Short mmCIF file of C-alpha atoms and ligand atoms in Angstrom, two decimals:
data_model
loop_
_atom_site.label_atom_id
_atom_site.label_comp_id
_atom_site.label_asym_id
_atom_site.label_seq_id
_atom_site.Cartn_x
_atom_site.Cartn_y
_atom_site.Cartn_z
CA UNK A 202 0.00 0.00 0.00
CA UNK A 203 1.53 3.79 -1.03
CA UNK A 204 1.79 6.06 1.96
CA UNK A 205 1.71 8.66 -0.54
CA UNK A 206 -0.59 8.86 -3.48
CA UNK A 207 -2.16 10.96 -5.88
CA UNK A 208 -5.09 10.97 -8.53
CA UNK A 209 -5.65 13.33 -11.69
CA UNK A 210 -8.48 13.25 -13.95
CA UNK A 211 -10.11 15.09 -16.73
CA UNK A 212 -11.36 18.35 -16.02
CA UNK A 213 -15.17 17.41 -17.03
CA UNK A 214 -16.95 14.33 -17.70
CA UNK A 215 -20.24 14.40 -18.92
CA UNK A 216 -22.30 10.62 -18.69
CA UNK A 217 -26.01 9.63 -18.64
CA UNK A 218 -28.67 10.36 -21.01
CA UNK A 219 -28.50 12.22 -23.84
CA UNK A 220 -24.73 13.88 -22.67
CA UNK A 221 -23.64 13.87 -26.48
CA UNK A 222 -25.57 16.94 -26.71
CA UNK A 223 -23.17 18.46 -24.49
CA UNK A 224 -20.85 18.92 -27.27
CA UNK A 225 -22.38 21.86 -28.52
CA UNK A 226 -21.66 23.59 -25.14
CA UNK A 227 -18.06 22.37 -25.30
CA UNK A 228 -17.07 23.94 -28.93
CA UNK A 229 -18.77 27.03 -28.82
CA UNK A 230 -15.72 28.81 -28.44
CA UNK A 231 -13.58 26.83 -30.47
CA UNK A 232 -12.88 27.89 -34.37
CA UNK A 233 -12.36 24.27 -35.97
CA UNK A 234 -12.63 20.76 -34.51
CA UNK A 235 -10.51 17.91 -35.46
CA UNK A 236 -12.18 14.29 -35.46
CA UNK A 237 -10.48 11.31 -35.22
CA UNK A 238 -12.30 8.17 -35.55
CA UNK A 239 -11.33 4.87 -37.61
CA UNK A 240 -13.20 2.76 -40.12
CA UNK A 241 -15.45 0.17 -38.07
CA UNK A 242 -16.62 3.28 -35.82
CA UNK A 243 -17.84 5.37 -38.92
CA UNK A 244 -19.11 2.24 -40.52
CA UNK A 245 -21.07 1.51 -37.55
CA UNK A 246 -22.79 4.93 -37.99
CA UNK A 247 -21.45 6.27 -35.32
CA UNK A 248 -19.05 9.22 -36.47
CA UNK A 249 -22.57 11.26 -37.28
CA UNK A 250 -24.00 10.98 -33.98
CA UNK A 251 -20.46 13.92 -33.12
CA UNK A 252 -20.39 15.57 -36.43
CA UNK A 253 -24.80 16.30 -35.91
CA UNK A 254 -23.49 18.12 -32.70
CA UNK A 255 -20.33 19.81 -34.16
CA UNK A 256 -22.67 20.80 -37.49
CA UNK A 257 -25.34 22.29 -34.72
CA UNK A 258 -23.05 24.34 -33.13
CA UNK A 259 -22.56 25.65 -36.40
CA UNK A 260 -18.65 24.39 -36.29
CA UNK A 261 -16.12 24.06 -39.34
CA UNK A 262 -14.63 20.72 -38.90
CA UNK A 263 -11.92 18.16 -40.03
CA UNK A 264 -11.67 14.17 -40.54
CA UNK A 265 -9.11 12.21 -39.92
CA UNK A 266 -10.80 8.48 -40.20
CA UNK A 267 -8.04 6.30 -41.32
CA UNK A 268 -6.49 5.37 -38.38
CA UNK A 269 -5.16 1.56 -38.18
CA UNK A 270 -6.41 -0.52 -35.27
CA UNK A 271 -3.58 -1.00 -32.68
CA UNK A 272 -1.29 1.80 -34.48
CA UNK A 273 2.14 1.86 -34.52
CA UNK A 274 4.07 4.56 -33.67
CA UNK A 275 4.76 5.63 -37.00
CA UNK A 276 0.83 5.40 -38.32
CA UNK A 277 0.04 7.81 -35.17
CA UNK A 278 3.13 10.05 -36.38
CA UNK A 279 1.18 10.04 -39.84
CA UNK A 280 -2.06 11.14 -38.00
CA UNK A 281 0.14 13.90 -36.55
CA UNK A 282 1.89 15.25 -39.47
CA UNK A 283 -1.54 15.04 -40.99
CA UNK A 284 -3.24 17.34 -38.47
CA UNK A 285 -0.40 20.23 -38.73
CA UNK A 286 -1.56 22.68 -40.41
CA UNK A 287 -5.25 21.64 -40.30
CA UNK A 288 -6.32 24.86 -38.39
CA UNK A 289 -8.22 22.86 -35.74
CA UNK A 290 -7.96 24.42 -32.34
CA UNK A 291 -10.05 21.52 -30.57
CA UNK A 292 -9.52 17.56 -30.50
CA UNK A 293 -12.51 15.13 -31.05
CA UNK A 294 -12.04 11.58 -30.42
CA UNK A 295 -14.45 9.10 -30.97
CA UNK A 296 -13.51 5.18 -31.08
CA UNK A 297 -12.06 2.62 -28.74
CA UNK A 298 -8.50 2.80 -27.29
CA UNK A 299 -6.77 3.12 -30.53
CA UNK A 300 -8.34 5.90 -31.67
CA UNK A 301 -8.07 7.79 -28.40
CA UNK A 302 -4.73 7.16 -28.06
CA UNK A 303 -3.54 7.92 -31.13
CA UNK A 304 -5.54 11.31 -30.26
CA UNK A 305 -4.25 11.89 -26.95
CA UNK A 306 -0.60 11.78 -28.66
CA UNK A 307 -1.80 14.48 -31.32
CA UNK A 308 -2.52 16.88 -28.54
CA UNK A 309 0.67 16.83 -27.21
CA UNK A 310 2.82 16.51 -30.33
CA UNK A 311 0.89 19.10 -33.06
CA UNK A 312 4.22 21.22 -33.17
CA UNK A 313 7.34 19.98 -35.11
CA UNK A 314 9.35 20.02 -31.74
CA UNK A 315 9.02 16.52 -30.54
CA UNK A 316 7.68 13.09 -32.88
CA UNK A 317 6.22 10.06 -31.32
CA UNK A 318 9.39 8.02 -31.60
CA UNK A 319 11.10 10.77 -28.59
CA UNK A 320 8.08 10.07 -26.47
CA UNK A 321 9.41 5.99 -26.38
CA UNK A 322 12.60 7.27 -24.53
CA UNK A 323 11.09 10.06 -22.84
CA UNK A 324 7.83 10.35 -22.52
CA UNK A 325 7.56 13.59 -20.48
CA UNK A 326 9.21 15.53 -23.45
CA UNK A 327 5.94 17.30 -24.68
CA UNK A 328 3.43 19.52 -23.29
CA UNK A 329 -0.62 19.65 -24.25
CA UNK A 330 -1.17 22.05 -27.22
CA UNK A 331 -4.42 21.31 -28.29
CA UNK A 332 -7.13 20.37 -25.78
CA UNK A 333 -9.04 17.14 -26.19
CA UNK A 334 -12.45 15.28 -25.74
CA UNK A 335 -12.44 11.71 -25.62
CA UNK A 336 -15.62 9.89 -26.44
CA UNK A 337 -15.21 6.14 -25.82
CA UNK A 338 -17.04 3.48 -28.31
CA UNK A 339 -16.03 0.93 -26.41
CA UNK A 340 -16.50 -0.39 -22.74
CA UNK A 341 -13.32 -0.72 -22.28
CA UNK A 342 -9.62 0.59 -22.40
CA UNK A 343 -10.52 3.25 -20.50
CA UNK A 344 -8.10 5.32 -22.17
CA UNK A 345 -10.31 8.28 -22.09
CA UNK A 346 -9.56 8.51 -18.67
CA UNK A 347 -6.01 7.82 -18.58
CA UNK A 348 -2.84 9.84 -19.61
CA UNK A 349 -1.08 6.55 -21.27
CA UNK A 350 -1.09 6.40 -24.71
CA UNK A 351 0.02 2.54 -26.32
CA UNK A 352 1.55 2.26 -29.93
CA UNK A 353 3.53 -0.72 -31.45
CA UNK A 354 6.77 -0.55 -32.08
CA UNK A 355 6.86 -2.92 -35.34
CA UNK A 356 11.42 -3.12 -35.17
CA UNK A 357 10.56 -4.88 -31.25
CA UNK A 358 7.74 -6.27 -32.38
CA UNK A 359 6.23 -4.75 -29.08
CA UNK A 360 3.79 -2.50 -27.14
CA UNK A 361 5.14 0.45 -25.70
CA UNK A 362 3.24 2.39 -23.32
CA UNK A 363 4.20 6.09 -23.06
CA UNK A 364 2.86 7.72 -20.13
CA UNK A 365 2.45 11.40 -19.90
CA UNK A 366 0.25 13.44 -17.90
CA UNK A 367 0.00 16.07 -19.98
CA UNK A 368 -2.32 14.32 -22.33
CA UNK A 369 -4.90 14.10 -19.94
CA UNK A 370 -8.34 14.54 -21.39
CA UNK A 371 -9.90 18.16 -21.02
CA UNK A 372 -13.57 16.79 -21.67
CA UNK A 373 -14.96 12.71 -21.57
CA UNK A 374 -18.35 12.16 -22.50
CA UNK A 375 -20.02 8.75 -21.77
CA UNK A 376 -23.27 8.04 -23.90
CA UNK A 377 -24.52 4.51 -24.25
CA UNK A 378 -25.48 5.06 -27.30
CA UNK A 379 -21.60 4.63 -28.22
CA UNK A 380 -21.55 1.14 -27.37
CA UNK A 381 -25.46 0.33 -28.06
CA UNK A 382 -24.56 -1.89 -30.92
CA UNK A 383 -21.12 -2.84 -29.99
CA UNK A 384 -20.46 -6.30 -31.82
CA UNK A 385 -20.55 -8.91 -28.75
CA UNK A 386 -17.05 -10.28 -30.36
CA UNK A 387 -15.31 -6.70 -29.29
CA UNK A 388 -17.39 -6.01 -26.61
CA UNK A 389 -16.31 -9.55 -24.83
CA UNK A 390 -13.03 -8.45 -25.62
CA UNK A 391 -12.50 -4.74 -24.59
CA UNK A 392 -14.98 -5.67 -21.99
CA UNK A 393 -12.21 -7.97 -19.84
CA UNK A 394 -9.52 -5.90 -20.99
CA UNK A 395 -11.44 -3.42 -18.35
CA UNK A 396 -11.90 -6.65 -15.81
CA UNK A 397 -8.02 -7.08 -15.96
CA UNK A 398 -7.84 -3.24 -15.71
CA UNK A 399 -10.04 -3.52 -12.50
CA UNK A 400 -8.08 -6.74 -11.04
CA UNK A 401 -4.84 -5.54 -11.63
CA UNK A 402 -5.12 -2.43 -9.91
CA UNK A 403 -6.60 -3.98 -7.17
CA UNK A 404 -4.01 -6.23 -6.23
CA UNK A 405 -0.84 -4.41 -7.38
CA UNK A 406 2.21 -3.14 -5.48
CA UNK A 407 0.66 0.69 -5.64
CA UNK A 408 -2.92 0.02 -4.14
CA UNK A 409 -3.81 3.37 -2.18
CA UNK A 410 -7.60 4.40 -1.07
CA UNK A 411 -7.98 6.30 -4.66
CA UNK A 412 -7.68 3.43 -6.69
CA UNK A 413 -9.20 0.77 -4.28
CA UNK A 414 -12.09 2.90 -4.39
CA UNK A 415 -12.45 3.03 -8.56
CA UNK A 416 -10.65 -0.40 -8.76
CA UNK A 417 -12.83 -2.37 -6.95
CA UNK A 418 -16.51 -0.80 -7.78
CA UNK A 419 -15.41 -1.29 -11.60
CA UNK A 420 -14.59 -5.20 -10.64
CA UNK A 421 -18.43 -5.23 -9.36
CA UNK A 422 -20.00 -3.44 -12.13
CA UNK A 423 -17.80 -5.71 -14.41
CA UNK A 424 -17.99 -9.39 -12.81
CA UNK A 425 -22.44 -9.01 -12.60
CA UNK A 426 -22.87 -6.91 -16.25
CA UNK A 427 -20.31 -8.65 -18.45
CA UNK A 428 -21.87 -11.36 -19.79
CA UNK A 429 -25.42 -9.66 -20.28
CA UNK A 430 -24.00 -6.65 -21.66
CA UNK A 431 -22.64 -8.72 -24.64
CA UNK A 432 -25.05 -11.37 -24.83
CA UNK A 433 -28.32 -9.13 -24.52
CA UNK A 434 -28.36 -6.46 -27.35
CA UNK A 435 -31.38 -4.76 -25.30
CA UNK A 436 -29.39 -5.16 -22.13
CA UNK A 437 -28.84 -0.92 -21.77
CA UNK A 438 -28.31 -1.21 -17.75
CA UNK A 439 -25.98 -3.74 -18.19
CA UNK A 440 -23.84 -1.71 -21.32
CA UNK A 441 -24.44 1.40 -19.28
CA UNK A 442 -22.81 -0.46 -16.73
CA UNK A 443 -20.06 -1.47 -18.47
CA UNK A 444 -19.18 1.88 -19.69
CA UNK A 445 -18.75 3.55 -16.13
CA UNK A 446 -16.74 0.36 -14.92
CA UNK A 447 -14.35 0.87 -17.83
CA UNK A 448 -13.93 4.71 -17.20
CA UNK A 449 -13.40 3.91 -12.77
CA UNK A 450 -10.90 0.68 -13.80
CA UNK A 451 -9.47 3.64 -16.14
CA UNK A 452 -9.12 5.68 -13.57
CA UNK A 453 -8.02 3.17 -11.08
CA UNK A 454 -4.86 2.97 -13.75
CA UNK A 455 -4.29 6.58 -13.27
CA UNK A 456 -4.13 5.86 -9.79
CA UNK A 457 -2.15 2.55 -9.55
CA UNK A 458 -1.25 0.85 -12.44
CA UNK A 459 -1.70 -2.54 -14.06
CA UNK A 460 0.74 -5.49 -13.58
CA UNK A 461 1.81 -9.00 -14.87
CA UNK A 462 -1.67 -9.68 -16.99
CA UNK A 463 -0.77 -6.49 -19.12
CA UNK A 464 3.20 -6.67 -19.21
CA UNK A 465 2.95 -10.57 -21.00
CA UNK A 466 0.15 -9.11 -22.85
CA UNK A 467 2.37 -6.82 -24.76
CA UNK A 468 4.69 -9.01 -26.96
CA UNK A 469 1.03 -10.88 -28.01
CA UNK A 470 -0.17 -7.43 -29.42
CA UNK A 471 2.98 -6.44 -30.76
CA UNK A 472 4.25 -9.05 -32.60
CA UNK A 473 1.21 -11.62 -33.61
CA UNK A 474 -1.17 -8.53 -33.72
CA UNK A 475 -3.58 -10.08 -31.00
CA UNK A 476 -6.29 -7.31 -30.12
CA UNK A 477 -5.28 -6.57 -26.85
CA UNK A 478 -8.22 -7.49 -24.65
CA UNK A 479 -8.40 -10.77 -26.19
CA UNK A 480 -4.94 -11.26 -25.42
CA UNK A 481 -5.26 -10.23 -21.48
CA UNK A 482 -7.97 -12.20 -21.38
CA UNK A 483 -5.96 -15.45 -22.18
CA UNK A 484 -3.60 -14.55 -20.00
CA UNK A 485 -6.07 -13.67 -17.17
CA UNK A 486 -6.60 -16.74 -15.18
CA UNK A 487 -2.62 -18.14 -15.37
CA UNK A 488 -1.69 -14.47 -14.21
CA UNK A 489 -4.28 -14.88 -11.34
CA UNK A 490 -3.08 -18.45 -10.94
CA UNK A 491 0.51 -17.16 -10.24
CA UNK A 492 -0.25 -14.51 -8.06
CA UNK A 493 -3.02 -16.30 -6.16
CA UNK A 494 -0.61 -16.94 -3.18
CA UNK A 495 0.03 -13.34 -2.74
CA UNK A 496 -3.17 -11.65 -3.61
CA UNK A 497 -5.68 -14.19 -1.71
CA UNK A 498 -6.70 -11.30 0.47
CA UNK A 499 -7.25 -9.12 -2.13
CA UNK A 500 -9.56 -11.56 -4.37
CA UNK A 501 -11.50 -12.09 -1.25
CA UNK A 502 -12.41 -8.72 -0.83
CA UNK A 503 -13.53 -8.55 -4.38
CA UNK A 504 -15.49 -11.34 -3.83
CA UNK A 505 -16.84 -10.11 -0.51
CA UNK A 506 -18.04 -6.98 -2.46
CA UNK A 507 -19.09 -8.56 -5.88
CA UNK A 508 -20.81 -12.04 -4.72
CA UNK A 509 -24.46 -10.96 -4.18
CA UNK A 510 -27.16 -12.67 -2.39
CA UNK A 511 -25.55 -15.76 -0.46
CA UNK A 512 -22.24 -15.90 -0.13
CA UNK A 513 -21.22 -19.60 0.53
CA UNK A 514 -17.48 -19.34 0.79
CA UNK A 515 -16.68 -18.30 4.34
CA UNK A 516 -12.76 -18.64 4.02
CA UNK A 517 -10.31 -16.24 2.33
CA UNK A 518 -8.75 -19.31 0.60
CA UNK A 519 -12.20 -20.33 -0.68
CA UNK A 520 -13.23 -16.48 -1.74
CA UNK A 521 -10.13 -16.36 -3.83
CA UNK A 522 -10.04 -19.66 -5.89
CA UNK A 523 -13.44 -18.82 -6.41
CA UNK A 524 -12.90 -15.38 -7.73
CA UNK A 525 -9.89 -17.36 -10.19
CA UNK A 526 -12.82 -19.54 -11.17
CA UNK A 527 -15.33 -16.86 -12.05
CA UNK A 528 -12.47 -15.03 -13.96
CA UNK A 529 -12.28 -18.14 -15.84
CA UNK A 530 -15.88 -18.73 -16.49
CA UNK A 531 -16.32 -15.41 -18.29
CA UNK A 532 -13.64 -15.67 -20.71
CA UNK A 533 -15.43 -18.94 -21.30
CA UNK A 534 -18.80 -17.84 -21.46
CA UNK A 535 -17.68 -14.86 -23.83
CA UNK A 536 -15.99 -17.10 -25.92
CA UNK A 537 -12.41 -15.44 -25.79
CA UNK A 538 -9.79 -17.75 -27.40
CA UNK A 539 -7.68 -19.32 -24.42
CA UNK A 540 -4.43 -20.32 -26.05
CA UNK A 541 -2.02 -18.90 -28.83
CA UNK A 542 -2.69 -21.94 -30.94
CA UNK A 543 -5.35 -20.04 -33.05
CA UNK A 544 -3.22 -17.40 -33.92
CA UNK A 545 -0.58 -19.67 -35.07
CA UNK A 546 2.13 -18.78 -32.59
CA UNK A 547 4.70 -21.44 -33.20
CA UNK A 548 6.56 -22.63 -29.70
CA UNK A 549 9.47 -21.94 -31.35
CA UNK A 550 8.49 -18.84 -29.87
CA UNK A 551 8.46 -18.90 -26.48
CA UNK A 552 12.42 -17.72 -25.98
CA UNK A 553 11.55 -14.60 -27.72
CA UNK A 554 8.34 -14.48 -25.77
CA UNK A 555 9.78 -14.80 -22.70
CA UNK A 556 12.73 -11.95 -23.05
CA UNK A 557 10.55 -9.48 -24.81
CA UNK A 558 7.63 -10.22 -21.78
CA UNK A 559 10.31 -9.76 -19.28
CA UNK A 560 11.46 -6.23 -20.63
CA UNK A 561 8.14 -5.07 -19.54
CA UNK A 562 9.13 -3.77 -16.21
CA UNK A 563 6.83 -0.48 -15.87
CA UNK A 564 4.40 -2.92 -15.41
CA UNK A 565 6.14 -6.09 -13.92
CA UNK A 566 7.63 -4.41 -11.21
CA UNK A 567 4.34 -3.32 -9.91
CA UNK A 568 3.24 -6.44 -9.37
CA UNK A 569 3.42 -8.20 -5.72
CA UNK A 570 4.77 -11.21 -6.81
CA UNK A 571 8.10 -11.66 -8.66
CA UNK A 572 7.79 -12.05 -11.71
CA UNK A 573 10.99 -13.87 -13.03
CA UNK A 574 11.50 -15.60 -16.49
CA UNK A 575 10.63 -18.88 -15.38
CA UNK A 576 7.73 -17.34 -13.91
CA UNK A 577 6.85 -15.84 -17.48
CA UNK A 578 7.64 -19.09 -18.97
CA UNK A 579 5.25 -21.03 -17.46
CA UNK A 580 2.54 -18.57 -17.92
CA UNK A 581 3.52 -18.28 -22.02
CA UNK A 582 3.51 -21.77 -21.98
CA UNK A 583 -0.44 -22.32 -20.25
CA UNK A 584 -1.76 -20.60 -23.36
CA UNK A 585 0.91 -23.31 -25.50
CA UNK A 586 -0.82 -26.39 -24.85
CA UNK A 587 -0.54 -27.82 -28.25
N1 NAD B 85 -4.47 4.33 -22.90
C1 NAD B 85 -4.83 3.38 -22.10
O1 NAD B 85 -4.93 3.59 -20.90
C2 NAD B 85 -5.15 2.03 -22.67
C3 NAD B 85 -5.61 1.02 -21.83
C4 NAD B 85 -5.88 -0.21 -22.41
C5 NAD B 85 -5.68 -0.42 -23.76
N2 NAD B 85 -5.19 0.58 -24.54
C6 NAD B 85 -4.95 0.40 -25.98
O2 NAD B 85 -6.18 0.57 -26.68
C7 NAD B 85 -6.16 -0.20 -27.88
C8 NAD B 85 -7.35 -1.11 -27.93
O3 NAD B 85 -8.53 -0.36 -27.87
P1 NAD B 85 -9.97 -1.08 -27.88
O4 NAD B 85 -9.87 -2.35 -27.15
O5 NAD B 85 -10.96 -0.09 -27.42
O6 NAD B 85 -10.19 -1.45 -29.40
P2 NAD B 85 -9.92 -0.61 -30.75
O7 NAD B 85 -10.00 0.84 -30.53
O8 NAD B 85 -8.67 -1.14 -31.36
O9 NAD B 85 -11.17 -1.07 -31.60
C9 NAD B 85 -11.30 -2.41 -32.02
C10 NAD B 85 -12.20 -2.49 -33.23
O10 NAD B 85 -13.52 -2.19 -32.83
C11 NAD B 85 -14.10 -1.22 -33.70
N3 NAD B 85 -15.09 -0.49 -32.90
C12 NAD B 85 -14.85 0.33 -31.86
N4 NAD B 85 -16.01 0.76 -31.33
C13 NAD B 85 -17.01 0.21 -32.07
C14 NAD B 85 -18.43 0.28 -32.02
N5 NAD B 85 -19.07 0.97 -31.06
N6 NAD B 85 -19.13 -0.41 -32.94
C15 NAD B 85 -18.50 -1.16 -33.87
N7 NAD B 85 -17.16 -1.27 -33.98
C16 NAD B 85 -16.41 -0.59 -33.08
C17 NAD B 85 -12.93 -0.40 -34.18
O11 NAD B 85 -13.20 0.22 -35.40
C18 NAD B 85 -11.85 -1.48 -34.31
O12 NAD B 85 -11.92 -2.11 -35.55
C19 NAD B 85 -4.87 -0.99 -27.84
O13 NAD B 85 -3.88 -0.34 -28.61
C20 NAD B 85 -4.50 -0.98 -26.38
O14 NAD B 85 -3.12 -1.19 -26.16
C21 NAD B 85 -4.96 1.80 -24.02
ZN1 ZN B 86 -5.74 -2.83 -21.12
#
């Protein structure tokens, strides 16, 4: 537990019914808005849900659509070089974590000074120049919450995260109508990514009361509205659900940070391309496995808060194994691959796995147990069994 601890987070966030309309209010004073969104999000008819608002408020605008899905940092650096010059003085984001991210780097970087590739060594460099609204279409990375920013960094074959607080979102806004029609394949997906979000946070080296408090309601919200949110296409409390647990297990990153699930996770997204909540949530339950022995305390508490009704395990060795269990069940239930044999990672691989896992210390040192190679070995290898 930190002694010492702190929490940012963005200066407004706007949620519940109708709040899109808020975006009227927001750009009234701006001259031209910039809106970043990517292909499935515009095909899904979402893009004119912002642009009726921006046209209403009578605003010039910009689109920058083309974004790829987990970006590298070169793709964002095209979004960026694109922008310059644009004449937009505001940032509109409106798409899942790639799309906000890539965003959230734009509004630090829209001067030649620094490029994305300065921001792997030292993230810090840059300052905000443009101010930003995030607008998340999925439930989720929680990104629009959080001052980290991931791109791939294709010569590592890697995820990087850069983390700068600077990029900070000025404005969120959280309508359900975002996700309404989410495809249940992505919404499974992003969906644990925010479980592992919530889990991780919870039972990291850097708990503190701020992101206990975020970390664990999110795990709640997330562990009873999962599976209806994605199963249920007329399940709005359950989506609605979903969306504040991703923005609190978003926040609870802000306040903590995520550990071992995350830091294996990276090499998975970086080199075979695996979306990365699909690729958490294979690694989920042996992560959770691992730690068990150090976290049992921890699990129990998130059972003691998210079993409803009766609550038949009485022992903190009980409560845990059964949250591990759960955990399981709903990558099950959501129909999540569970091992790297469908995306034809050869075993040949598992060296390279290993060493490129293992350089992920941001995140592996702020987890509670060791991690150490043979540690990550035998977690790469649970999702090998072929
Ligand atoms: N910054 C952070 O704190 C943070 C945290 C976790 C993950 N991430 C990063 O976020 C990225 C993943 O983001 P994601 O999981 O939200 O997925 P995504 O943004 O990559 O989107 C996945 C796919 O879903 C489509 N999509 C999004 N919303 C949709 C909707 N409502 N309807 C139909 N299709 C829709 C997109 O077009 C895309 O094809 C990764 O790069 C990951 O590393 C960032
Ligand atoms: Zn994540």
């Amino acid at each position: 537990m930190l002694t010492k601890y702190e929490m940012q987070i963005p200066k407004y966030t706007f949620a519940g019914e109708n709040a899109l309309a808020n975006i009227q209010t927001i750009v009234a004073d701006r001259k031209k808005i910039a809106v970043f969104t990517d292909q499935g999000v515009e095909g899904a008819g979402l893009l004119d849900l912002i642009l009726n608002q921006v046209k209403a408020a009578g605003k010039e605008f910009v689109l920058f659509d083309d974004l790829a899905r987990e970006p590298s940092y070169g793709q964002v650096q095209e979004q960026v070089d694109k922008f310059k010059g644009c004449g937009a003085d505001f940032i509109i984001a409106v798409g899942g974590g790639s799309v906000m991210d890539a965003s959230k780097l734009v509004s630090i970087l829209a001067t030649d000074q620094y490029k994305v590739k300065d921001l792997l060594d030292n993230p810090r460099l840059a300052k905000k120049v443009i101010p930003s609204m995030m607008i998340p279409t999925t439930a989720g990375t929680g990104s629009e919450v959080t001052f980290n920013a991931i791109v791939a960094v294709p010569e590592k074959s890697v995820k990087i995260g850069i983390v700068n607080p600077e990029m900070m979102a000025d404005y969120v806004i959280l309508d359900a109508e975002m996700i309404k029609n989410l495809p249940r394949k992505i919404a499974a997906a992003t969906g644990v990514d925010a479980l592992c979000h919530a889990v991780e946070c919870y039972t990291c080296k850097k708990v503190n009361p701020f992101s206990d408090t975020f970390a664990l309601e999110a795990a709640d919200l997330i562990l009873n509205n999962i599976e209806k949110a994605c199963d249920d296409p007329n399940a709005m409390d359950a989506k609605r659900a979903m969306q504040i647990a991703a923005f609190y297990a978003g926040e609870a990153i802000v306040c903590s940070g995520t550990t071992v699930v995350h830091g294996l996770s990276y090499p998975l997204g970086g080199k075979y391309h695996i979306a990365h909540g699909v690729s958490n949530a294979m690694l989920l339950v042996p992560c959770m496995k691992f730690n068990e022995s150090d976290i049992k305390d921890r699990l129990a508490a998130i059972y003691d808060r998210a079993v409803k009704g009766q609550k038949t395990c009485t022992t903190v060795d009980a409560k845990s194994s059964y949250m591990v269990q759960w955990m399981g069940e709903i990558v099950k239930h959501l129909d999540i691959p569970t091992s790297l044999k469908e995306f034809n990672v050869p075993k040949e691989d598992l060296d390279w796995l290993v060493s490129a896992g293992m350089e992920q210390q941001r995140l592996l040192s702020n987890n509670v147990k060791l991690v150490t190679p043979e540690a990550a070995r035998e977690i790469y290898l649970s999702v090998m069994d072929y």
